[in-house]
């Protein structure tokens, strides 16, 4: 067999054993051979010289409709979630199809260069024209030959805060959104919040979609919609199709309640997404000292065997004005604020931006380095996952569906103690 592309002498990433050098052959966009010494030729060959080969990064939570708008029409001076929602409310009156598509495409290219080939984005469907949703659905199809995008219909302003919002949410699913979202802690009352979670599950069943709810993204220790999500997942037995994003209030619950809840979560088997970069800055704003870290109980969830991934959430928008989209930056922050600095814990954080996130997105059939899977992988300059997070370089190569879509030459630094540096 002749291959379209062969990567020679790459080390497949492992977490507990020393990886061995292999050749990987690609044909028609699929991985068709993994061997210690592949004899056949290829149209294109690359010698990886023992570099690390990993499945690509997965961005499990981002808002592509608002990326790259920081400062428009004004900066978020309080740094709070709620000022961010107000600013976005003003900015989104000016959005157009081109505006959203251009910014989102710029971001997707930036993400691909950094090794991300699977993205779950939320689209704000509280805006009556559903422009953001339309733009992201069109883009999802336009980039599918190099990037897999999932779109969540996200009712940013709540499902019941305005009479039209529930209708818009359902319309978004009819238009083709991949998942249905909610924001129960931002509904007008606790009762509306509970009702909104139940409605999300009803819509997911009616349209056969995944669920990803912004859940308890607040420091209020009385915000307890996670238990409602867990209960619905237990009753419907669809926990693996359900994601609770953020759940920052879980970090503020008393331990007696958290312990009880953890047992329910194990029964529910829902997925969790924490967004450490943004929540370390958004949360704790009303605290004096000590200030809370603003993330959910990532370490405890992981220790209890629940599926946790990390997302970026926002890049240069009203809620988070920094960021480049790098999942290694996200994992690096997660390592720090979740107290995950042990060797095994750092490796777990790498898995939270790769395989765990793939499980959350339900893309496991097309994810991973194995014969028959799509030929999508990244080549890293570092020795292992631990160093990848510590150093946070861009991948040397990014291969998507059999084609090299990005390559980055590492920066080199000259040093001279005599000052004769060029
Ligand atoms: Fe979010």
XYZ file of C-alpha atoms and ligand atoms in Angstrom:
423
model
C 0.000 0.000 0.000
C 1.167 3.538 -0.715
C 0.314 6.078 1.929
C -0.615 9.701 1.452
C 1.533 10.641 4.418
C 3.829 8.790 6.802
C 5.116 10.221 10.080
C 8.283 8.354 10.983
C 9.844 7.888 14.412
C 7.161 9.473 16.586
C 6.572 8.527 20.226
C 2.892 7.917 21.013
C 1.935 9.691 24.221
C 1.627 7.495 27.314
C 1.112 8.456 30.922
C 2.553 5.586 32.905
C 5.083 3.823 30.671
C 7.953 4.912 28.424
C 6.604 5.275 24.890
C 8.271 3.551 21.944
C 9.064 4.974 18.547
C 6.589 4.144 15.750
C 5.792 5.051 12.166
C 2.218 6.136 11.408
C 0.704 5.807 7.942
C -2.272 7.795 6.649
C -4.477 7.067 3.654
C -7.637 8.883 2.533
C -7.822 10.865 5.756
C -7.611 7.829 8.040
C -4.891 6.229 10.148
C -4.189 2.989 8.289
C -0.958 1.764 9.875
C 0.965 2.070 13.136
C 4.166 0.069 13.104
C 7.652 0.040 14.550
C 9.116 0.139 11.026
C 6.743 0.842 8.160
C 8.369 -0.370 4.932
C 6.032 1.102 2.330
C 6.593 4.497 0.783
C 4.376 7.552 0.918
C 3.668 10.640 -1.151
C 4.881 12.707 1.779
C 7.068 11.687 4.720
C 8.187 13.477 7.853
C 10.849 12.307 10.287
C 9.630 13.270 13.761
C 12.946 12.385 15.371
C 11.324 10.905 18.513
C 8.961 13.821 19.073
C 5.796 13.212 21.085
C 2.591 12.337 19.191
C -0.706 13.060 20.929
C -4.379 13.118 20.044
C -5.368 16.730 19.368
C -6.570 19.129 22.016
C -10.323 19.457 22.470
C -11.882 22.797 23.386
C -14.993 21.690 25.248
C -16.335 25.117 26.173
C -15.940 28.390 24.302
C -18.205 31.213 23.147
C -17.076 31.823 19.572
C -19.828 34.387 18.998
C -18.277 36.833 21.459
C -14.545 36.180 20.915
C -12.280 39.099 20.029
C -14.737 41.806 21.156
C -13.004 42.929 24.367
C -13.522 46.669 24.869
C -16.536 46.839 22.555
C -18.444 48.964 23.301
C -16.661 49.322 26.665
C -14.348 47.417 28.983
C -15.634 45.335 31.888
C -14.221 47.434 34.714
C -15.803 45.472 37.595
C -14.573 42.184 36.141
C -17.841 40.464 37.076
C -19.962 37.977 35.150
C -22.959 40.258 35.401
C -21.267 43.376 34.004
C -20.039 41.117 31.198
C -23.627 40.046 30.428
C -24.694 43.737 30.305
C -21.828 44.696 27.966
C -22.530 41.745 25.692
C -26.211 42.769 25.684
C -25.141 46.096 24.124
C -22.555 44.583 21.764
C -24.884 41.947 20.406
C -27.311 44.597 19.120
C -24.654 45.337 16.481
C -23.718 41.813 15.436
C -24.051 40.678 11.855
C -23.451 37.352 10.168
C -20.103 38.559 8.784
C -19.010 40.010 12.118
C -19.540 36.709 13.953
C -18.171 34.501 11.176
C -15.022 36.575 10.693
C -14.144 36.661 14.378
C -15.013 32.996 14.930
C -12.989 31.882 11.899
C -9.983 33.887 13.077
C -10.288 32.126 16.433
C -10.680 28.656 14.905
C -7.485 29.128 12.879
C -5.688 30.320 15.997
C -6.980 27.253 17.850
C -5.959 24.855 15.069
C -2.434 26.287 15.085
C -2.358 25.460 18.788
C -3.412 21.861 18.221
C -7.174 22.106 18.801
C -9.200 20.177 16.222
C -12.496 19.727 18.093
C -14.465 22.658 19.497
C -17.755 22.929 21.365
C -19.008 26.487 21.104
C -22.010 28.092 22.715
C -24.170 30.424 20.614
C -26.273 33.032 22.369
C -29.874 32.375 21.306
C -31.461 35.154 23.382
C -31.054 37.531 20.443
C -34.272 37.589 18.344
C -32.661 37.218 14.895
C -30.527 34.234 15.994
C -27.659 35.744 13.989
C -24.895 34.258 16.137
C -26.422 30.808 15.855
C -26.874 31.073 12.100
C -23.287 32.265 11.694
C -21.810 29.456 13.788
C -23.927 26.777 12.086
C -22.729 28.003 8.671
C -19.138 28.093 9.878
C -19.470 24.577 11.361
C -20.154 23.293 7.841
C -17.574 25.471 6.106
C -14.638 24.301 8.276
C -15.597 20.656 8.720
C -12.773 19.399 6.484
C -10.192 20.650 9.031
C -12.088 21.427 12.269
C -15.003 19.706 14.002
C -17.351 22.229 15.608
C -20.322 21.519 17.864
C -22.820 24.293 18.555
C -24.794 24.602 21.793
C -27.987 26.688 21.777
C -27.289 28.837 24.830
C -30.076 31.047 26.266
C -27.702 33.644 27.731
C -30.479 35.770 29.246
C -32.458 32.819 30.669
C -35.278 30.742 29.180
C -38.061 32.391 31.185
C -36.798 35.958 31.656
C -38.532 37.010 28.429
C -41.568 35.468 26.769
C -39.715 34.954 23.467
C -36.663 33.157 24.843
C -38.197 29.693 25.142
C -39.421 29.929 21.550
C -35.983 31.049 20.346
C -34.297 28.156 22.127
C -36.532 25.592 20.431
C -36.118 27.329 17.073
C -32.345 27.040 17.490
C -32.688 23.277 17.808
C -34.899 23.162 14.717
C -32.156 25.076 12.869
C -29.612 22.396 13.755
C -27.838 23.202 17.031
C -26.039 20.094 18.308
C -26.840 20.607 21.984
C -29.283 22.472 24.184
C -28.104 24.755 26.977
C -29.497 26.582 29.978
C -28.504 29.039 32.680
C -30.711 28.218 35.688
C -28.848 30.404 38.212
C -29.636 33.466 36.045
C -33.384 32.798 35.824
C -35.538 35.262 37.792
C -36.406 32.836 40.603
C -35.284 29.492 41.982
C -38.546 28.017 40.646
C -37.877 29.318 37.139
C -34.372 27.875 37.375
C -35.690 24.400 38.219
C -38.322 24.690 35.474
C -35.620 25.708 32.986
C -33.535 22.595 33.712
C -36.573 20.368 33.188
C -37.336 22.177 29.912
C -33.782 21.619 28.676
C -34.142 17.882 29.265
C -37.536 17.850 27.500
C -36.100 19.617 24.461
C -33.051 17.333 24.376
C -35.368 14.313 24.318
C -37.662 15.809 21.682
C -34.828 16.711 19.284
C -32.351 13.985 20.318
C -29.592 16.438 21.259
C -26.842 16.613 23.853
C -27.183 18.857 26.908
C -24.669 21.412 28.192
C -25.958 23.693 30.950
C -24.163 26.702 32.411
C -24.861 25.597 35.960
C -24.322 27.527 39.201
C -21.688 29.889 37.777
C -21.882 32.063 40.859
C -20.232 32.254 44.280
C -23.620 31.880 46.014
C -23.370 28.696 48.093
C -27.187 28.510 47.935
C -27.160 28.113 44.147
C -28.057 24.440 43.898
C -29.138 23.646 40.375
C -26.470 20.966 39.978
C -28.625 18.692 42.140
C -31.552 19.352 39.768
C -29.427 18.472 36.723
C -28.211 15.313 38.482
C -31.765 14.324 39.430
C -33.015 14.778 35.858
C -30.058 12.752 34.553
C -30.807 9.954 37.032
C -34.504 9.924 36.130
C -33.866 9.936 32.378
C -30.729 7.738 32.463
C -28.942 9.933 29.924
C -26.147 11.187 32.180
C -23.347 10.569 29.694
C -25.089 12.931 27.243
C -25.333 15.687 29.861
C -22.724 18.274 30.845
C -22.731 20.682 33.758
C -20.451 23.588 32.876
C -18.741 25.827 35.424
C -20.565 24.662 38.646
C -18.399 27.155 40.545
C -20.855 27.301 43.472
C -19.917 23.669 44.157
C -16.601 25.075 45.370
C -18.521 27.014 48.039
C -20.920 24.306 49.249
C -20.406 23.055 52.791
C -18.685 19.692 52.918
C -21.678 17.843 54.392
C -23.865 18.841 51.443
C -21.036 18.377 48.911
C -20.431 14.840 50.197
C -24.097 13.910 49.781
C -24.211 15.512 46.338
C -21.083 13.658 45.184
C -22.914 10.356 45.664
C -25.801 11.589 43.497
C -23.341 12.759 40.837
C -21.754 9.319 40.731
C -25.201 7.858 40.147
C -25.961 10.463 37.477
C -22.627 10.031 35.589
C -22.855 13.474 34.028
C -19.830 15.289 32.590
C -18.238 18.397 34.101
C -16.439 21.288 32.475
C -14.416 23.728 34.558
C -13.024 26.935 33.064
C -10.113 27.860 35.314
C -8.678 30.819 33.376
C -11.857 32.837 33.426
C -13.387 31.714 36.707
C -10.274 32.580 38.731
C -10.883 36.157 37.587
C -14.703 36.369 37.467
C -15.480 34.700 40.780
C -14.671 35.920 44.267
C -15.315 39.549 43.276
C -17.653 40.115 46.222
C -15.284 38.449 48.684
C -12.994 40.339 51.011
C -10.344 37.915 52.308
C -9.866 35.031 52.005
C -10.990 35.155 48.364
C -12.365 32.017 46.764
C -10.695 30.382 43.783
C -13.878 30.271 41.728
C -13.607 26.764 40.357
C -15.652 23.686 41.004
C -14.286 20.719 42.966
C -12.221 19.440 40.042
C -9.849 17.328 42.075
C -12.609 15.660 44.093
C -14.733 14.983 40.991
C -11.709 13.401 39.288
C -10.903 11.353 42.393
C -14.495 10.075 42.436
C -14.146 8.843 38.855
C -16.328 11.478 37.206
C -15.492 12.816 33.768
C -14.042 16.328 34.009
C -12.646 18.490 31.251
C -11.274 22.016 31.094
C -12.451 24.766 28.743
C -11.226 28.264 27.872
C -14.781 29.702 27.900
C -13.903 33.161 26.602
C -11.069 34.718 24.631
C -10.843 38.515 24.568
C -14.498 39.267 25.213
C -16.589 41.132 27.847
C -16.025 38.397 30.431
C -12.340 37.673 29.875
C -10.183 40.140 27.998
C -7.058 37.954 27.881
C -6.206 34.568 26.386
C -5.000 33.112 23.100
C -7.161 29.990 22.975
C -4.368 27.655 24.099
C -5.577 24.542 25.918
C -2.135 24.242 27.503
C -2.672 27.645 29.132
C -6.029 26.370 30.395
C -4.527 23.150 31.760
C -1.649 25.089 33.331
C -4.078 27.316 35.237
C -6.126 24.254 36.191
C -3.042 22.583 37.649
C -2.503 25.601 39.874
C -5.929 26.583 41.135
C -7.234 23.020 41.504
C -4.146 21.930 43.485
C -3.292 19.318 40.857
C 0.499 19.538 40.993
C 1.222 15.840 41.654
C 2.742 13.950 38.737
C -0.398 11.895 38.161
C -2.546 14.979 38.689
C -0.704 17.007 36.031
C -1.178 14.098 33.622
C -4.886 14.108 34.539
C -5.050 17.801 33.647
C -3.589 16.983 30.216
C -6.330 14.376 29.789
C -8.881 17.042 30.736
C -8.017 18.964 27.566
C -7.795 15.848 25.391
C -9.525 12.500 25.969
C -11.915 13.561 28.768
C -13.153 16.458 26.660
C -13.625 14.087 23.707
C -15.851 11.947 25.921
C -17.899 14.997 26.894
C -18.390 15.928 23.235
C -19.381 12.343 22.330
C -16.748 12.211 19.594
C -14.847 9.161 20.807
C -15.567 7.286 17.552
C -13.477 9.817 15.632
C -10.929 10.658 18.315
C -7.664 9.001 19.245
C -4.661 7.445 17.565
C -5.707 4.017 16.323
C -6.068 2.253 12.992
C -9.330 3.218 11.332
C -9.698 6.535 13.173
C -9.523 9.870 11.332
C -5.911 10.949 10.849
C -6.008 13.857 13.292
C -3.152 14.283 15.753
C -0.542 16.706 16.994
C 3.238 16.488 17.297
C 4.757 18.140 20.357
C 8.356 19.207 20.923
C 8.272 18.238 24.596
C 9.269 14.974 26.237
C 5.880 14.213 27.836
C 2.501 15.658 28.868
C 3.997 17.075 32.042
C 6.525 19.158 30.094
C 3.898 20.120 27.523
C 1.886 21.805 30.296
C 4.956 23.233 32.018
C 6.429 24.802 28.869
C 3.247 25.504 26.864
C 4.748 25.603 23.382
C 2.671 25.390 20.241
C 2.737 21.947 18.604
C 5.425 21.372 15.955
C 2.834 19.880 13.570
C -0.951 19.685 13.538
C -2.443 17.014 11.281
C -6.173 17.140 10.588
C -7.959 14.428 8.636
C -4.706 13.363 6.987
C -3.366 16.812 6.100
C -0.764 18.945 7.841
C -2.777 22.079 8.625
C -0.256 23.902 10.820
C 3.435 23.772 11.576
C 5.345 25.938 14.023
C 9.107 26.249 14.303
C 10.070 26.685 17.957
C 11.673 29.976 18.887
C 15.437 29.819 19.446
C 17.336 32.068 21.810
C 21.008 32.967 21.602
C 22.808 33.686 24.841
C 26.179 35.297 25.304
C 27.780 36.378 28.574
C 29.998 38.795 26.644
C 27.155 40.721 25.048
C 28.015 39.526 21.515
C 24.531 38.190 20.996
C 22.945 38.352 17.561
Fe -19.569 29.753 29.221
